[in-house]
Amino acid sequence: DSGSFLIFNENHNKCIRVESATSITVAQCDPHSKEQQFRWASESRVLSLNLQLCLAATDITDWVKVVLFECDESSPLQHWECKNDTLFGLKDRDLHLNWGNRNERNIMVYKGSGLWSRWRIYGTKNDLCSKGYQEIFTLEGNAFGAPCQFPFKFNSKWYAECTMDGRSDKQLWCATEKDYDIKKKWGFCPTEGTSGWDTDPVTGVEYQRNAQSVLSWHQARKSCQQQGADLLSIVELHEQSYISGLTAFLGTSLWIGLNNLDFETGWQWSNGSPFRYLNWAPGHPSSQPGLNCATLNVGKASKWEKQQLQQKTGLHLPQGKLYSTATATQRGGGLTTCVRRRLDTSVRRRHPLDPVRACTRKPVQAANLYENAFLVSYVGLRPEKYFWTGLSNTADKQVFTWTTRRKVSFTNFNVGMPDRKQGCVAMTTGVFAGLWDVVSCSNKEKYICKKPAEGVDVTTVPPTTAPLSCASGWTPISNRNTCLKIFKKSQQLKKTWNEALDFCRAIGGDLLSLHSSKDLHNARFSLPGSAWIGFSLSASKGFVWSDGSASEYENWSYGEPNNHNDDEHCTEIIAQKYWNDRHCDSYNDWICQIRKGTTPKPEPVKVLEVYNTTEDGWIIYNTTQYFINNNKLDMESARVFCRKNFGDLVIITGESERKFLWKTARKSNFQQSSLSEQTENCNFFTCIFQQISRSKEGQYYIGMTLNLDKSFSWVDGSPVTFTAWEANEPNFANNDENCVTMYQNMGYWNDINCGSELPSICKRSSDFANTTVAPTVVPIGGCPPEWEAFQGKVRVNKDIQIHLLIQNASSAISLSIGFLFFTQCYKFVVGNNKNWQDARSHCIYHRGNLVSILNQREEAFLTTQMVKYNEDWWIGMSDINWEMHFTWTDGKGISYTNWAKGQPSSGPSGRFSDRELYDCVMMFGGTSKRMGLWKVEDCYSKRAFICKKNVAVAQKMNWDEARRQCQADDADVASILNPYIQAHLTLQISKYNEPVWIGLNTNVTGGRYKWVDGWRLSFTKWDTNEPKRNYGCVYMDVDRKWKTASCTDNHYSLCKRSPDVAPSEPPQLPGSCPESTKRRTWIPFRGYCYSFLNSMTDNWAHASVDCIKMGIVILHYCFYFRYANFIRLFIIIIIITQMCALGAALVSIEDPQESVFIHENLELFQDSSKTFWIGLYKTHEGEWMWIDNSVVDYTNWESQMPNSEACVAISSETGQWATTSCSRYRSYICKKAK
């Protein structure tokens, strides 16, 4: 064993010898004696090779025996370290290994540091740590590259090194945890053999793809070196292409050997290969600090990206590592190196500088489209991929030049080119013949030479004419026969990109094109803002200039173009230099260009479209009327305004209507004192545009609201078929943003607290009825116990009993019917003080919110109630979202305040505090003279609080009360075990047309849906997108579908009495899992085996079929039918699942314990693989089903899930589920019975 050593004391001239686990002494040194051999193990432990036990002190104190214990990486008694001058002892302790003091025969731990406490490796001058433990990183297996744990226990036997025991293929392996038999985590040990390597047939270089490892950069490199290799270095285009093909099926990123860990030398390959070929992804290498190593992103055309060296990555889900060998390997009796690169001399390819030397004149220059087409006619059908041209940007990344020094007047770049790439330009052949790519100058390609034709007369130079000049007000562009002019306009006269383009062309020019950093050197104009230039995104050619000139120069600002909201396709110049992509319909200044000597034509005058208005000032657009209400109101008041005028807050149904509204908000900057000054046929911009522009808030209420479950809906109940959220919206800040506004600048939407006072947009039909709206009738009602009524009364309840005969079993079902109405109810919560956030959550849980105080009368009512208690109270006001802009958390408008003297303030005593959050409002109580006044306080301080319920209708009882009522009658909340019971109940309770509680509540059944009377859920009638996340209780709705709700909701109840007893849960199944293979490993849990396919990605349907195939060992009559039609394939999957009962399936998750097990195994992949397919899907009837036909009795949805998509993925970060498109490619989890 090369890692073993003898522990030698020079003063005694003896070595430590193990006689037994409890007797460790010294003897004459014998390198062949197993009793004297030790080696380092993981976690700073020293292992005896004789007994496979670890060296340990019996206590952390002076003068105790050193013995051998079963190895425990967590025990500080077994952690050792080397100190100064060969001193050796317990780690981080002043206790040292000693022999010879006090005539003690055994090795001891001693505080002394003399010669008898100094040890080194026998036969050397080195201390014991010179043969320190080197982690051995595993390959494949199911430990995802984790290092071997030495020693480890397997089948009650300890192993200090890799073993072949237990494997039929005789491959060396190790466990990655102390006791293999507990979690069965393992991997193969690295060797320098040839198994598992792919050889490039052209170059002879060998590569290994390890798709089962999740390692940092240094760990990945160490794993390579343990196999006599190194991390991948890519030195030429062929190698890049080969690697791309080798890893194409994997998916995302993998470590390569590129790094800049040495600041002085810059980027370099870890194995010393020359850094002569580049393939950086756009935006890389960035200047962001801390990103010192590189990955190859398979999902982005194998481009290179900077990454943190501690980030755990590799080959996709979880990401492993890729590396090339760097040593010689014995084959067929002779030595051949696996790093030898051979050039096929039958194909004449050259470095781009070689054509310069080989051509008698110069490499080809395509001066125009016709010459380019001529070249295509010669080489377009050639088998080679590229032919060199004489164009490159090697001197300046931003400027392309010909080797002839001729001006670049024509380019024909391929889609996505040049895209910040630096290199040499080659002409493509085949399908893309004639298009130009920027490739590495180190590539070997064929080439074309160009020289003047012989015998052709040279055109005589024409006589010199006077130089052309620019018209008045125009500025010449450096070294170009062009002039420019910036058109800087007031807000209402700015133009969209297309309007600016039309303007420039109308005066005889075009929008400005730029071809060098020197173009603007002579342009002495002030541009503090931004202006349009002629660069825009073409669907087929990338960014192109509107004047048709070559796109050889770019000067984007940092991080641009970013295509914000996937809607920025035009370019503006900012800060007089850099470029930014922007929405083409934004309004901006612009810059025109025109040829020198040309006199600009008269500027066009735009004829503005005229919009009619109604007598009361509403704008008519597409038979619909709109009104911009510039009065700043809260959302409720804004809606009242609209409804008084026979409309409502605007419902936006499509992109054209949204554009109409946001252009209205953005365009005009006119000022007008009142709506009465408008004329019947006012100009469009001077009507609706100027109405909106009067507001400085930049946001306008529209008719959308957000619900507590974070879904959104229109106020008129119409379906939501169109949305236009701003990026990162809705964000539900502080969980009290329940209304929606439209931003003025671009028309995208934002969620906001409904109490914010803002302008709004009303909309009404052109045929509205001009009649008075009937006043709303407030229903009579009352408050629950412990709630104080304000303007409330109680209505009496009644109960009706129904008896059913179900399948010869007498079951009594009780349907309780009754209503409680109330207007406003208040609960004063004392003795359970909470911080502001927790107090609000408590109120919401009880179907209310922290109190909002809307008028002096309500304040007076609360003050009279507070006299009973000597407390200060949290109320529902805060400025958490916007400093010193206070809102009610229930969304009510600020119509009344009662601040104490000196309030509101942003901190204690009016001073700002960075240690506390002074954003929440309390109300003084007790008998203080300040009782009823308000003050801003630290949100985290704990106080009593007041909850408030607004006008609502409450049913008879919540779920818990319903069950207590049933149990009091020797029954339980009803279980519905089959379609017959469901149908019978449908007939019996349909006449009451009200929801009823049934016996499902995950809060009392361990987090899964199971009947509370003990029966398993074998029949379901879930509604679409049910069961929902975070709602434990279930009711049968009026449509007889099952739906989840908060258990504090009040509904009628169904009670059931039955003599039948539910069976107990079946025991766990015995059995074993299949033997793991190179690409698939199985992990046992209870009665099943699980395989986490982290290195494979596919759509849901193909993943389902792959699970079926991989789980079948003996069954031969299951087939994989690949259909082009996805729906037919989906049906076939279900059929195959039934046939292949012995196979596996996409995983079904039946209870919280199984969910925890799966999440624990997925957590390793958070850095690289965010989601995995599971076997849950939605049928065409909207019902959720597991693909293995397990009953859906447990769910773990993410927030706002499920949505309309039909397939489900689990998050490796949270373990929660989300619906997603079935056609997306993801990793997946397979499951089969033992």
PDB file of N, CA and C in Angstrom, residues 116-171:
ATOM      1  N   TRP A 116      10.007  12.531  23.251  1.00  0.00           N
ATOM      2  CA  TRP A 116       9.219  11.299  23.245  1.00  0.00           C
ATOM      3  C   TRP A 116       7.809  11.526  22.689  1.00  0.00           C
ATOM      4  N   SER A 117       7.511  12.785  22.330  1.00  0.00           N
ATOM      5  CA  SER A 117       6.209  13.094  21.710  1.00  0.00           C
ATOM      6  C   SER A 117       6.374  13.493  20.247  1.00  0.00           C
ATOM      7  N   ARG A 118       7.549  13.145  19.685  1.00  0.00           N
ATOM      8  CA  ARG A 118       7.824  13.538  18.298  1.00  0.00           C
ATOM      9  C   ARG A 118       7.937  12.283  17.436  1.00  0.00           C
ATOM     10  N   TRP A 119       7.200  12.289  16.324  1.00  0.00           N
ATOM     11  CA  TRP A 119       7.079  11.094  15.491  1.00  0.00           C
ATOM     12  C   TRP A 119       7.214  11.472  14.017  1.00  0.00           C
ATOM     13  N   ARG A 120       7.828  10.552  13.285  1.00  0.00           N
ATOM     14  CA  ARG A 120       7.924  10.746  11.836  1.00  0.00           C
ATOM     15  C   ARG A 120       7.760   9.419  11.129  1.00  0.00           C
ATOM     16  N   ILE A 121       7.703   9.466   9.820  1.00  0.00           N
ATOM     17  CA  ILE A 121       7.542   8.241   9.031  1.00  0.00           C
ATOM     18  C   ILE A 121       8.871   7.494   8.989  1.00  0.00           C
ATOM     19  N   TYR A 122       8.834   6.213   9.313  1.00  0.00           N
ATOM     20  CA  TYR A 122      10.048   5.385   9.361  1.00  0.00           C
ATOM     21  C   TYR A 122      10.714   5.360   7.984  1.00  0.00           C
ATOM     22  N   GLY A 123      12.044   5.566   7.999  1.00  0.00           N
ATOM     23  CA  GLY A 123      12.815   5.551   6.765  1.00  0.00           C
ATOM     24  C   GLY A 123      12.883   6.893   6.075  1.00  0.00           C
ATOM     25  N   THR A 124      12.286   7.943   6.658  1.00  0.00           N
ATOM     26  CA  THR A 124      12.317   9.282   6.064  1.00  0.00           C
ATOM     27  C   THR A 124      12.574  10.306   7.167  1.00  0.00           C
ATOM     28  N   LYS A 125      12.758  11.555   6.747  1.00  0.00           N
ATOM     29  CA  LYS A 125      12.869  12.669   7.683  1.00  0.00           C
ATOM     30  C   LYS A 125      11.551  13.452   7.773  1.00  0.00           C
ATOM     31  N   ASN A 126      10.520  12.921   7.165  1.00  0.00           N
ATOM     32  CA  ASN A 126       9.253  13.643   7.046  1.00  0.00           C
ATOM     33  C   ASN A 126       8.307  13.319   8.195  1.00  0.00           C
ATOM     34  N   ASP A 127       7.450  14.298   8.540  1.00  0.00           N
ATOM     35  CA  ASP A 127       6.449  14.041   9.572  1.00  0.00           C
ATOM     36  C   ASP A 127       5.342  13.163   8.994  1.00  0.00           C
ATOM     37  N   LEU A 128       4.401  12.749   9.860  1.00  0.00           N
ATOM     38  CA  LEU A 128       3.372  11.790   9.448  1.00  0.00           C
ATOM     39  C   LEU A 128       2.442  12.357   8.386  1.00  0.00           C
ATOM     40  N   CYS A 129       2.288  13.684   8.355  1.00  0.00           N
ATOM     41  CA  CYS A 129       1.344  14.286   7.406  1.00  0.00           C
ATOM     42  C   CYS A 129       1.889  14.346   5.989  1.00  0.00           C
ATOM     43  N   SER A 130       3.147  13.995   5.802  1.00  0.00           N
ATOM     44  CA  SER A 130       3.688  13.985   4.441  1.00  0.00           C
ATOM     45  C   SER A 130       3.043  12.905   3.590  1.00  0.00           C
ATOM     46  N   LYS A 131       2.400  11.922   4.235  1.00  0.00           N
ATOM     47  CA  LYS A 131       1.607  10.928   3.515  1.00  0.00           C
ATOM     48  C   LYS A 131       0.148  11.103   3.876  1.00  0.00           C
ATOM     49  N   GLY A 132      -0.289  12.382   3.889  1.00  0.00           N
ATOM     50  CA  GLY A 132      -1.661  12.703   4.272  1.00  0.00           C
ATOM     51  C   GLY A 132      -2.694  12.058   3.370  1.00  0.00           C
ATOM     52  N   TYR A 133      -3.916  12.030   3.850  1.00  0.00           N
ATOM     53  CA  TYR A 133      -5.002  11.363   3.142  1.00  0.00           C
ATOM     54  C   TYR A 133      -5.368  12.116   1.863  1.00  0.00           C
ATOM     55  N   GLN A 134      -5.466  11.389   0.807  1.00  0.00           N
ATOM     56  CA  GLN A 134      -5.908  11.943  -0.470  1.00  0.00           C
ATOM     57  C   GLN A 134      -7.295  11.383  -0.784  1.00  0.00           C
ATOM     58  N   GLU A 135      -8.260  12.289  -0.912  1.00  0.00           N
ATOM     59  CA  GLU A 135      -9.623  11.835  -1.211  1.00  0.00           C
ATOM     60  C   GLU A 135      -9.660  11.146  -2.572  1.00  0.00           C
ATOM     61  N   ILE A 136     -10.360  10.024  -2.621  1.00  0.00           N
ATOM     62  CA  ILE A 136     -10.551   9.289  -3.874  1.00  0.00           C
ATOM     63  C   ILE A 136     -11.991   9.515  -4.310  1.00  0.00           C
ATOM     64  N   PHE A 137     -12.173  10.188  -5.420  1.00  0.00           N
ATOM     65  CA  PHE A 137     -13.508  10.521  -5.880  1.00  0.00           C
ATOM     66  C   PHE A 137     -14.067   9.389  -6.730  1.00  0.00           C
ATOM     67  N   THR A 138     -15.300   9.010  -6.427  1.00  0.00           N
ATOM     68  CA  THR A 138     -15.907   7.866  -7.087  1.00  0.00           C
ATOM     69  C   THR A 138     -16.416   8.220  -8.472  1.00  0.00           C
ATOM     70  N   LEU A 139     -16.637   7.177  -9.253  1.00  0.00           N
ATOM     71  CA  LEU A 139     -17.216   7.294 -10.588  1.00  0.00           C
ATOM     72  C   LEU A 139     -18.493   6.460 -10.635  1.00  0.00           C
ATOM     73  N   GLU A 140     -19.489   6.994 -11.359  1.00  0.00           N
ATOM     74  CA  GLU A 140     -20.755   6.286 -11.558  1.00  0.00           C
ATOM     75  C   GLU A 140     -21.369   5.917 -10.198  1.00  0.00           C
ATOM     76  N   GLY A 141     -21.968   4.746 -10.060  1.00  0.00           N
ATOM     77  CA  GLY A 141     -22.626   4.389  -8.816  1.00  0.00           C
ATOM     78  C   GLY A 141     -23.812   5.282  -8.528  1.00  0.00           C
ATOM     79  N   ASN A 142     -24.134   5.443  -7.235  1.00  0.00           N
ATOM     80  CA  ASN A 142     -25.267   6.301  -6.871  1.00  0.00           C
ATOM     81  C   ASN A 142     -24.877   7.369  -5.857  1.00  0.00           C
ATOM     82  N   ALA A 143     -23.565   7.640  -5.703  1.00  0.00           N
ATOM     83  CA  ALA A 143     -23.101   8.637  -4.735  1.00  0.00           C
ATOM     84  C   ALA A 143     -22.779   9.961  -5.396  1.00  0.00           C
ATOM     85  N   PHE A 144     -22.951  10.054  -6.722  1.00  0.00           N
ATOM     86  CA  PHE A 144     -22.793  11.297  -7.463  1.00  0.00           C
ATOM     87  C   PHE A 144     -21.392  11.891  -7.290  1.00  0.00           C
ATOM     88  N   GLY A 145     -20.373  11.027  -7.364  1.00  0.00           N
ATOM     89  CA  GLY A 145     -18.986  11.481  -7.345  1.00  0.00           C
ATOM     90  C   GLY A 145     -18.410  11.746  -5.980  1.00  0.00           C
ATOM     91  N   ALA A 146     -19.156  11.510  -4.903  1.00  0.00           N
ATOM     92  CA  ALA A 146     -18.654  11.759  -3.550  1.00  0.00           C
ATOM     93  C   ALA A 146     -17.395  10.928  -3.303  1.00  0.00           C
ATOM     94  N   PRO A 147     -16.485  11.410  -2.455  1.00  0.00           N
ATOM     95  CA  PRO A 147     -15.247  10.663  -2.206  1.00  0.00           C
ATOM     96  C   PRO A 147     -15.500   9.393  -1.388  1.00  0.00           C
ATOM     97  N   CYS A 148     -14.610   8.426  -1.554  1.00  0.00           N
ATOM     98  CA  CYS A 148     -14.690   7.188  -0.769  1.00  0.00           C
ATOM     99  C   CYS A 148     -14.548   7.503   0.717  1.00  0.00           C
ATOM    100  N   GLN A 149     -15.244   6.752   1.515  1.00  0.00           N
ATOM    101  CA  GLN A 149     -15.126   6.855   2.974  1.00  0.00           C
ATOM    102  C   GLN A 149     -14.326   5.655   3.455  1.00  0.00           C
ATOM    103  N   PHE A 150     -13.101   5.879   3.900  1.00  0.00           N
ATOM    104  CA  PHE A 150     -12.245   4.813   4.403  1.00  0.00           C
ATOM    105  C   PHE A 150     -12.002   5.012   5.890  1.00  0.00           C
ATOM    106  N   PRO A 151     -12.187   3.948   6.663  1.00  0.00           N
ATOM    107  CA  PRO A 151     -12.707   2.646   6.236  1.00  0.00           C
ATOM    108  C   PRO A 151     -14.232   2.674   6.128  1.00  0.00           C
ATOM    109  N   PHE A 152     -14.786   1.698   5.427  1.00  0.00           N
ATOM    110  CA  PHE A 152     -16.232   1.555   5.371  1.00  0.00           C
ATOM    111  C   PHE A 152     -16.596   0.102   5.658  1.00  0.00           C
ATOM    112  N   LYS A 153     -17.835  -0.085   6.094  1.00  0.00           N
ATOM    113  CA  LYS A 153     -18.297  -1.415   6.466  1.00  0.00           C
ATOM    114  C   LYS A 153     -19.273  -1.928   5.423  1.00  0.00           C
ATOM    115  N   PHE A 154     -19.038  -3.165   4.969  1.00  0.00           N
ATOM    116  CA  PHE A 154     -19.897  -3.813   3.987  1.00  0.00           C
ATOM    117  C   PHE A 154     -20.064  -5.273   4.407  1.00  0.00           C
ATOM    118  N   ASN A 155     -21.300  -5.679   4.565  1.00  0.00           N
ATOM    119  CA  ASN A 155     -21.588  -7.047   5.009  1.00  0.00           C
ATOM    120  C   ASN A 155     -20.822  -7.397   6.283  1.00  0.00           C
ATOM    121  N   SER A 156     -20.848  -6.436   7.251  1.00  0.00           N
ATOM    122  CA  SER A 156     -20.239  -6.608   8.578  1.00  0.00           C
ATOM    123  C   SER A 156     -18.722  -6.726   8.538  1.00  0.00           C
ATOM    124  N   LYS A 157     -18.100  -6.328   7.417  1.00  0.00           N
ATOM    125  CA  LYS A 157     -16.650  -6.375   7.295  1.00  0.00           C
ATOM    126  C   LYS A 157     -16.140  -4.975   6.963  1.00  0.00           C
ATOM    127  N   TRP A 158     -14.991  -4.584   7.568  1.00  0.00           N
ATOM    128  CA  TRP A 158     -14.425  -3.264   7.342  1.00  0.00           C
ATOM    129  C   TRP A 158     -13.420  -3.311   6.190  1.00  0.00           C
ATOM    130  N   TYR A 159     -13.417  -2.264   5.372  1.00  0.00           N
ATOM    131  CA  TYR A 159     -12.514  -2.161   4.231  1.00  0.00           C
ATOM    132  C   TYR A 159     -11.777  -0.827   4.307  1.00  0.00           C
ATOM    133  N   ALA A 160     -10.447  -0.894   4.150  1.00  0.00           N
ATOM    134  CA  ALA A 160      -9.623   0.311   4.188  1.00  0.00           C
ATOM    135  C   ALA A 160      -9.225   0.760   2.790  1.00  0.00           C
ATOM    136  N   GLU A 161      -9.647   0.039   1.779  1.00  0.00           N
ATOM    137  CA  GLU A 161      -9.339   0.391   0.404  1.00  0.00           C
ATOM    138  C   GLU A 161     -10.426  -0.152  -0.498  1.00  0.00           C
ATOM    139  N   CYS A 162     -10.353   0.226  -1.768  1.00  0.00           N
ATOM    140  CA  CYS A 162     -11.363  -0.229  -2.722  1.00  0.00           C
ATOM    141  C   CYS A 162     -11.373  -1.745  -2.810  1.00  0.00           C
ATOM    142  N   THR A 163     -12.549  -2.284  -3.083  1.00  0.00           N
ATOM    143  CA  THR A 163     -12.694  -3.738  -3.102  1.00  0.00           C
ATOM    144  C   THR A 163     -13.532  -4.178  -4.288  1.00  0.00           C
ATOM    145  N   MET A 164     -13.391  -5.457  -4.663  1.00  0.00           N
ATOM    146  CA  MET A 164     -14.237  -6.053  -5.687  1.00  0.00           C
ATOM    147  C   MET A 164     -15.307  -6.947  -5.071  1.00  0.00           C
ATOM    148  N   ASP A 165     -15.298  -7.072  -3.746  1.00  0.00           N
ATOM    149  CA  ASP A 165     -16.262  -7.941  -3.075  1.00  0.00           C
ATOM    150  C   ASP A 165     -17.685  -7.476  -3.373  1.00  0.00           C
ATOM    151  N   GLY A 166     -18.554  -8.445  -3.637  1.00  0.00           N
ATOM    152  CA  GLY A 166     -19.955  -8.140  -3.863  1.00  0.00           C
ATOM    153  C   GLY A 166     -20.306  -7.801  -5.291  1.00  0.00           C
ATOM    154  N   ARG A 167     -19.312  -7.739  -6.193  1.00  0.00           N
ATOM    155  CA  ARG A 167     -19.609  -7.392  -7.582  1.00  0.00           C
ATOM    156  C   ARG A 167     -19.233  -8.562  -8.491  1.00  0.00           C
ATOM    157  N   SER A 168     -20.167  -8.869  -9.371  1.00  0.00           N
ATOM    158  CA  SER A 168     -19.934  -9.961 -10.308  1.00  0.00           C
ATOM    159  C   SER A 168     -18.980  -9.557 -11.428  1.00  0.00           C
ATOM    160  N   ASP A 169     -18.868  -8.215 -11.716  1.00  0.00           N
ATOM    161  CA  ASP A 169     -17.993  -7.771 -12.805  1.00  0.00           C
ATOM    162  C   ASP A 169     -16.562  -7.511 -12.344  1.00  0.00           C
ATOM    163  N   LYS A 170     -16.274  -7.724 -11.052  1.00  0.00           N
ATOM    164  CA  LYS A 170     -14.927  -7.597 -10.498  1.00  0.00           C
ATOM    165  C   LYS A 170     -14.349  -6.191 -10.655  1.00  0.00           C
ATOM    166  N   GLN A 171     -15.186  -5.197 -10.646  1.00  0.00           N
ATOM    167  CA  GLN A 171     -14.703  -3.819 -10.679  1.00  0.00           C
ATOM    168  C   GLN A 171     -14.501  -3.309  -9.253  1.00  0.00           C
TER     169      GLN A 171
END
